[in-house]
Amino acid sequence: MPGTRKLGRTSEHRRAMLRAMVTYLFENGRIETTVTRAKEVRAVAEKMVTLGKKDDLHSKRQVFSYITKETVAKKVIDEIGPQYADRTGGYTRITKIGVRRGDAAPMAVIELV
């Protein structure tokens, strides 16, 4: 299936994991995770920032339905969206940081630019 990384999980578990990681990214500004997870989180996070930039009810409802914490969803709409109003994309940065000690999985830091 091109376009979707399964990450060794069922679709429900994968969606829940991505929702949690995106929420944590917006809450704290950065996450340390594997490279493949970071690439998946980047795609969803950029969509959420784009929705946060729009000022219509439908976009706000989409953000609230995806992000698991109401305070973080408000932050995306009120602070993060307007912060990137002049950018057309590229709201996140992935930096590779080496391998994980236990299983040598390639690790990365994903952060808001």
Coordinates of C-alpha atoms in Angstrom, one line a residue:
M1 CA 0.0 0.0 0.0
P2 CA 1.8 3.1 -1.1
G3 CA 1.3 6.2 1.0
T4 CA 0.6 4.5 4.4
R5 CA 3.1 3.0 6.8
K6 CA 1.5 0.3 8.9
L7 CA 4.0 0.5 11.7
G8 CA 3.2 -3.0 12.8
R9 CA -0.2 -2.1 14.2
T10 CA -3.8 -2.5 13.5
S11 CA -5.5 0.6 11.9
E12 CA -7.3 1.5 15.1
H13 CA -4.1 1.3 17.2
R14 CA -2.1 3.2 14.6
R15 CA -4.6 6.0 14.4
A16 CA -4.7 6.2 18.2
M17 CA -0.9 6.3 18.4
L18 CA -0.7 9.0 15.8
R19 CA -3.4 11.1 17.5
A20 CA -1.5 10.9 20.8
M21 CA 1.9 11.7 19.2
V22 CA 0.5 14.7 17.3
T23 CA -1.2 16.0 20.5
Y24 CA 2.1 15.6 22.4
L25 CA 4.0 17.4 19.6
F26 CA 1.8 20.4 19.8
E27 CA 1.8 20.4 23.6
N28 CA 5.6 20.3 24.0
G29 CA 7.0 21.4 20.7
R30 CA 9.2 18.3 20.1
I31 CA 9.1 14.5 20.2
E32 CA 11.9 11.9 20.2
T33 CA 10.8 8.8 18.2
T34 CA 11.7 6.5 15.4
V35 CA 12.3 8.0 12.0
T36 CA 9.4 6.2 10.3
R37 CA 7.0 7.3 13.1
A38 CA 8.3 10.8 12.8
K39 CA 7.5 10.9 9.1
E40 CA 4.0 9.7 9.7
V41 CA 3.5 12.3 12.5
R42 CA 4.8 15.0 10.2
A43 CA 2.1 14.4 7.6
V44 CA -0.7 14.6 10.2
A45 CA 0.8 17.5 12.1
E46 CA 1.2 19.6 8.9
K47 CA -2.5 19.0 8.1
M48 CA -3.5 20.1 11.6
V49 CA -1.5 23.3 11.3
T50 CA -3.1 24.0 7.9
L51 CA -6.5 23.5 9.4
G52 CA -5.6 25.7 12.4
K53 CA -4.6 28.5 9.9
K54 CA -8.1 28.6 8.5
D55 CA -10.7 30.6 10.3
D56 CA -13.9 28.6 9.6
L57 CA -16.0 26.4 11.8
H58 CA -15.5 23.2 9.9
S59 CA -11.7 23.4 10.2
K60 CA -12.0 24.1 13.9
R61 CA -14.2 21.1 14.4
Q62 CA -11.8 18.9 12.4
V63 CA -8.9 20.0 14.7
F64 CA -11.0 19.3 17.8
S65 CA -12.1 15.9 16.6
Y66 CA -8.5 14.8 15.9
I67 CA -6.4 16.2 18.8
T68 CA -7.1 14.4 22.1
K69 CA -6.8 17.4 24.5
E70 CA -9.1 20.3 24.2
T71 CA -6.4 22.8 25.5
V72 CA -4.0 21.6 22.9
A73 CA -6.6 21.9 20.1
K74 CA -7.3 25.5 21.3
K75 CA -3.5 26.2 21.2
V76 CA -3.3 24.9 17.6
I77 CA -6.2 27.2 16.5
D78 CA -5.3 30.3 18.6
E79 CA -1.5 30.3 18.7
I80 CA 0.1 27.8 16.3
G81 CA -2.1 28.4 13.2
P82 CA -1.6 32.2 13.2
Q83 CA 2.1 31.8 14.0
Y84 CA 2.5 30.1 10.6
A85 CA 0.1 32.3 8.6
D86 CA 2.8 33.5 6.2
R87 CA 4.2 30.0 5.6
T88 CA 2.8 27.7 2.9
G89 CA 4.1 24.5 4.4
G90 CA 7.1 23.0 6.2
Y91 CA 5.9 23.6 9.8
T92 CA 8.0 20.7 11.2
R93 CA 11.6 19.6 11.2
I94 CA 12.9 16.0 11.5
T95 CA 16.5 15.6 12.7
K96 CA 18.0 12.2 12.8
I97 CA 19.9 11.5 16.1
G98 CA 21.4 8.0 15.7
V99 CA 20.1 4.6 16.8
R100 CA 18.3 3.4 19.8
R101 CA 20.4 1.4 22.2
G102 CA 18.1 -1.6 22.7
D103 CA 17.3 -2.6 19.1
A104 CA 19.3 -0.2 17.0
A105 CA 16.2 1.4 15.5
P106 CA 17.0 4.7 13.7
M107 CA 15.8 7.6 16.0
A108 CA 14.8 11.1 15.2
V109 CA 13.5 14.3 16.8
I110 CA 10.5 15.9 15.2
E111 CA 9.9 19.5 16.2
L112 CA 7.9 22.6 15.2
V113 CA 10.0 25.0 13.2

